């Protein structure tokens, strides 16, 4: 007697297997499981570019809807890396749409530390659309590079304070720094971040 092997549950499949099965069968449940695995990564990327958090959450959901069609038509190799790049591009598209819809054609980028670091943003009057897109992307890339260039303590404190919304005491507990050092890392980190952004050759102003 032969028994029909039951189909594997989505949770039992690897990323690659889920991608293949979704492309062949189109079961959104498969894609949902795959996306949920990497949703923290997607949300982290969206929070770097979009504020408030509700906008980032909306972008996460919008991206999933786009993937329903995209992943039926395209083969993807390294899914986490591809998804991270796709999320970043989706956020850039949102920023560009805001630029076109903004008053007086002004483009304002709110970086992760927008509340206290207005100097890290960009205010640019709209001209040639291609130039504006290049400007936007260059500044966003410059911010990423600037964070990576900071000393570890400064970078970690900035990420916890601005991206994860931790208070000074929480940061001290998570990092082992005393409160004075936490405040020093935040102050020096903001200063160094601004200095790097002001001098970055790829960040056209």
CSV table of C-alpha atoms in Angstrom, one decimal:
chain,number,residue,atom,x,y,z
A,1,UNK,CA,0.0,0.0,0.0
A,2,UNK,CA,1.3,3.4,-0.9
A,3,UNK,CA,0.6,6.5,1.2
A,4,UNK,CA,0.5,9.9,-0.3
A,5,UNK,CA,3.1,12.1,1.4
A,6,UNK,CA,1.5,15.1,2.9
A,7,UNK,CA,2.7,18.5,1.7
A,8,UNK,CA,5.1,20.2,4.1
A,9,UNK,CA,3.8,23.0,6.2
A,10,UNK,CA,5.2,26.4,5.3
A,11,UNK,CA,7.0,26.6,8.7
A,12,UNK,CA,8.9,23.3,7.8
A,13,UNK,CA,10.4,24.8,4.6
A,14,UNK,CA,13.5,26.8,4.2
A,15,UNK,CA,13.4,30.3,2.6
A,16,UNK,CA,14.5,28.9,-0.7
A,17,UNK,CA,11.9,26.1,-0.6
A,18,UNK,CA,9.2,28.6,0.2
A,19,UNK,CA,10.2,30.9,-2.7
A,20,UNK,CA,10.2,28.0,-5.2
A,21,UNK,CA,6.8,26.7,-4.0
A,22,UNK,CA,5.3,30.1,-4.0
A,23,UNK,CA,6.5,30.8,-7.5
A,24,UNK,CA,5.0,27.5,-8.7
A,25,UNK,CA,1.8,27.4,-6.7
A,26,UNK,CA,1.1,31.0,-5.6
A,27,UNK,CA,-0.1,30.2,-2.1
A,28,UNK,CA,0.0,33.5,-0.2
A,29,UNK,CA,0.2,31.6,3.0
A,30,UNK,CA,3.7,30.4,2.0
A,31,UNK,CA,4.8,34.0,1.2
A,32,UNK,CA,3.2,35.1,4.5
A,33,UNK,CA,5.4,32.7,6.5
A,34,UNK,CA,8.5,33.7,4.6
A,35,UNK,CA,7.8,37.4,5.1
A,36,UNK,CA,7.1,37.1,8.7
A,37,UNK,CA,10.5,35.5,9.3
A,38,UNK,CA,12.2,38.6,8.0
A,39,UNK,CA,9.7,41.3,9.1
A,40,UNK,CA,11.9,42.6,11.9
A,41,UNK,CA,14.6,43.3,9.3
A,42,UNK,CA,12.1,45.0,7.0
A,43,UNK,CA,10.7,47.1,9.8
A,44,UNK,CA,14.2,48.2,11.0
A,45,UNK,CA,15.0,49.3,7.4
A,46,UNK,CA,11.7,51.2,7.1
A,47,UNK,CA,12.2,53.0,10.5
A,48,UNK,CA,15.6,54.3,9.3
A,49,UNK,CA,13.9,56.3,6.6
A,50,UNK,CA,10.3,56.9,7.6
A,51,UNK,CA,8.7,58.6,10.6
A,52,UNK,CA,6.6,58.2,12.6
A,53,UNK,CA,6.6,54.5,13.3
A,54,UNK,CA,3.1,54.2,11.8
A,55,UNK,CA,4.5,55.2,8.4
A,56,UNK,CA,7.1,52.6,8.7
A,57,UNK,CA,4.5,50.0,9.6
A,58,UNK,CA,2.4,51.0,6.7
A,59,UNK,CA,5.5,50.6,4.4
A,60,UNK,CA,6.0,47.1,5.7
A,61,UNK,CA,2.5,46.1,4.8
A,62,UNK,CA,2.7,47.8,1.4
A,63,UNK,CA,5.9,46.0,0.6
A,64,UNK,CA,4.3,42.6,1.3
A,65,UNK,CA,1.5,43.4,-1.1
A,66,UNK,CA,4.1,44.3,-3.8
A,67,UNK,CA,5.9,41.0,-3.1
A,68,UNK,CA,2.8,39.0,-3.9
A,69,UNK,CA,3.2,39.8,-7.5
A,70,UNK,CA,7.0,40.3,-7.7
A,71,UNK,CA,8.0,37.0,-6.3
A,72,UNK,CA,5.7,35.1,-8.7
A,73,UNK,CA,7.6,36.5,-11.6
A,74,UNK,CA,11.2,36.8,-10.4
A,75,UNK,CA,13.7,34.3,-9.0
A,76,UNK,CA,15.6,35.6,-6.0
A,77,UNK,CA,18.9,34.2,-4.8
A,78,UNK,CA,19.9,35.6,-1.4
A,79,UNK,CA,16.4,36.5,-0.1
A,80,UNK,CA,17.4,38.4,3.1
A,81,UNK,CA,19.8,40.6,1.2
A,82,UNK,CA,17.4,41.1,-1.7
A,83,UNK,CA,14.5,41.9,0.7
A,84,UNK,CA,16.6,44.5,2.6
A,85,UNK,CA,17.5,46.2,-0.6
A,86,UNK,CA,13.9,46.1,-1.8
A,87,UNK,CA,12.6,47.6,1.4
A,88,UNK,CA,15.2,50.4,1.2
A,89,UNK,CA,14.2,51.2,-2.4
A,90,UNK,CA,10.5,51.1,-1.4
A,91,UNK,CA,11.2,53.7,1.3
A,92,UNK,CA,13.1,55.9,-1.2
A,93,UNK,CA,10.1,55.8,-3.5
A,94,UNK,CA,7.9,56.9,-0.7
A,95,UNK,CA,10.2,59.8,0.1
A,96,UNK,CA,10.3,60.8,-3.6
A,97,UNK,CA,6.5,60.7,-3.7
A,98,UNK,CA,6.4,63.0,-0.7
A,99,UNK,CA,8.9,65.3,-2.5
A,100,UNK,CA,6.6,65.6,-5.5
A,101,UNK,CA,3.6,66.2,-3.3
A,102,UNK,CA,5.3,68.6,-0.8
A,103,UNK,CA,4.6,72.3,-0.6
A,104,UNK,CA,6.8,74.5,-2.8
A,105,UNK,CA,8.6,71.4,-4.1
A,106,UNK,CA,10.6,71.2,-0.9
A,107,UNK,CA,12.2,67.9,0.0
A,108,UNK,CA,12.7,67.3,3.7
A,109,UNK,CA,14.4,64.1,4.9
A,110,UNK,CA,13.7,63.1,8.5
A,111,UNK,CA,16.5,61.0,9.6
A,112,UNK,CA,16.3,58.6,12.6
A,113,UNK,CA,17.3,61.4,15.0
A,114,UNK,CA,15.1,64.1,13.4
A,115,UNK,CA,13.8,65.3,16.7
A,116,UNK,CA,17.2,66.6,17.8
A,117,UNK,CA,19.3,66.6,14.7
A,118,UNK,CA,17.6,68.8,12.1
A,119,UNK,CA,21.0,69.6,10.7
A,120,UNK,CA,21.3,66.0,9.5
A,121,UNK,CA,18.3,66.4,7.2
A,122,UNK,CA,18.2,67.8,3.8
A,123,UNK,CA,16.1,70.8,2.5
A,124,UNK,CA,16.3,71.0,-1.2
A,125,UNK,CA,14.2,72.9,-3.7
A,126,UNK,CA,13.0,70.7,-6.5
A,127,UNK,CA,14.7,71.0,-9.8
A,128,UNK,CA,15.5,68.2,-12.2
A,129,UNK,CA,13.8,65.0,-10.9
A,130,UNK,CA,16.8,62.8,-11.6
A,131,UNK,CA,19.1,65.1,-9.7
A,132,UNK,CA,16.7,65.2,-6.8
A,133,UNK,CA,16.5,61.4,-6.6
A,134,UNK,CA,20.3,61.1,-6.7
A,135,UNK,CA,20.5,63.7,-3.9
A,136,UNK,CA,18.1,61.8,-1.8
A,137,UNK,CA,19.7,58.5,-2.2
A,138,UNK,CA,23.2,59.9,-1.7
A,139,UNK,CA,22.3,61.5,1.6
A,140,UNK,CA,20.6,58.3,2.9
A,141,UNK,CA,23.6,56.3,2.0
A,142,UNK,CA,25.9,58.9,3.6
A,143,UNK,CA,23.9,58.5,6.8
A,144,UNK,CA,24.4,54.7,6.8
A,145,UNK,CA,28.1,55.1,6.2
A,146,UNK,CA,28.4,57.8,8.9
A,147,UNK,CA,26.8,55.5,11.5
A,148,UNK,CA,29.2,52.7,10.5
A,149,UNK,CA,32.2,55.0,10.9
A,150,UNK,CA,31.3,56.1,14.5
A,151,UNK,CA,33.1,54.5,17.5
A,152,UNK,CA,31.2,51.4,18.7
A,153,UNK,CA,30.0,53.1,21.9
A,154,UNK,CA,28.6,56.1,20.1
A,155,UNK,CA,27.0,54.1,17.4
A,156,UNK,CA,25.3,51.8,19.8
A,157,UNK,CA,24.0,54.5,22.0
A,158,UNK,CA,22.6,56.5,19.0
A,159,UNK,CA,20.9,53.4,17.6
A,160,UNK,CA,19.3,52.5,21.0
A,161,UNK,CA,18.2,56.1,21.7
A,162,UNK,CA,16.9,57.0,18.3
A,163,UNK,CA,16.0,53.8,16.6
A,164,UNK,CA,14.9,51.7,19.5
A,165,UNK,CA,13.5,54.6,21.6
A,166,UNK,CA,15.4,53.6,24.7
A,167,UNK,CA,15.9,56.0,27.6
A,168,UNK,CA,19.2,56.8,29.2
A,169,UNK,CA,18.8,54.3,32.0
A,170,UNK,CA,17.8,51.5,29.6
A,171,UNK,CA,20.8,52.2,27.4
A,172,UNK,CA,23.1,52.1,30.5
A,173,UNK,CA,21.6,48.8,31.5
A,174,UNK,CA,21.9,47.3,28.0
A,175,UNK,CA,25.5,48.6,27.3
A,176,UNK,CA,27.0,48.5,30.8
A,177,UNK,CA,27.9,52.2,30.5
A,178,UNK,CA,27.2,54.6,33.3
A,179,UNK,CA,24.7,57.4,32.7
A,180,UNK,CA,27.4,60.0,32.2
A,181,UNK,CA,29.1,58.0,29.6
A,182,UNK,CA,25.8,57.3,27.8
A,183,UNK,CA,25.1,61.0,27.6
A,184,UNK,CA,28.6,61.7,26.4
A,185,UNK,CA,28.4,59.0,23.7
A,186,UNK,CA,25.1,60.5,22.5
A,187,UNK,CA,26.5,64.1,22.4
A,188,UNK,CA,29.7,63.2,20.8
A,189,UNK,CA,28.0,60.7,18.4
A,190,UNK,CA,25.6,63.4,17.1
A,191,UNK,CA,28.5,65.8,16.7
A,192,UNK,CA,30.6,63.3,14.8
A,193,UNK,CA,27.6,62.2,12.7
A,194,UNK,CA,26.9,65.8,11.6
A,195,UNK,CA,30.6,66.4,10.9
A,196,UNK,CA,30.7,63.3,8.7
A,197,UNK,CA,27.6,64.1,6.8
A,198,UNK,CA,28.8,67.7,6.2
A,199,UNK,CA,32.1,66.5,4.8
A,200,UNK,CA,30.9,63.3,3.0
A,201,UNK,CA,31.9,63.6,-0.7
A,202,UNK,CA,29.0,61.5,-1.9
A,203,UNK,CA,26.4,63.5,0.0
A,204,UNK,CA,25.6,66.3,-2.5
A,205,UNK,CA,24.1,69.4,-0.9
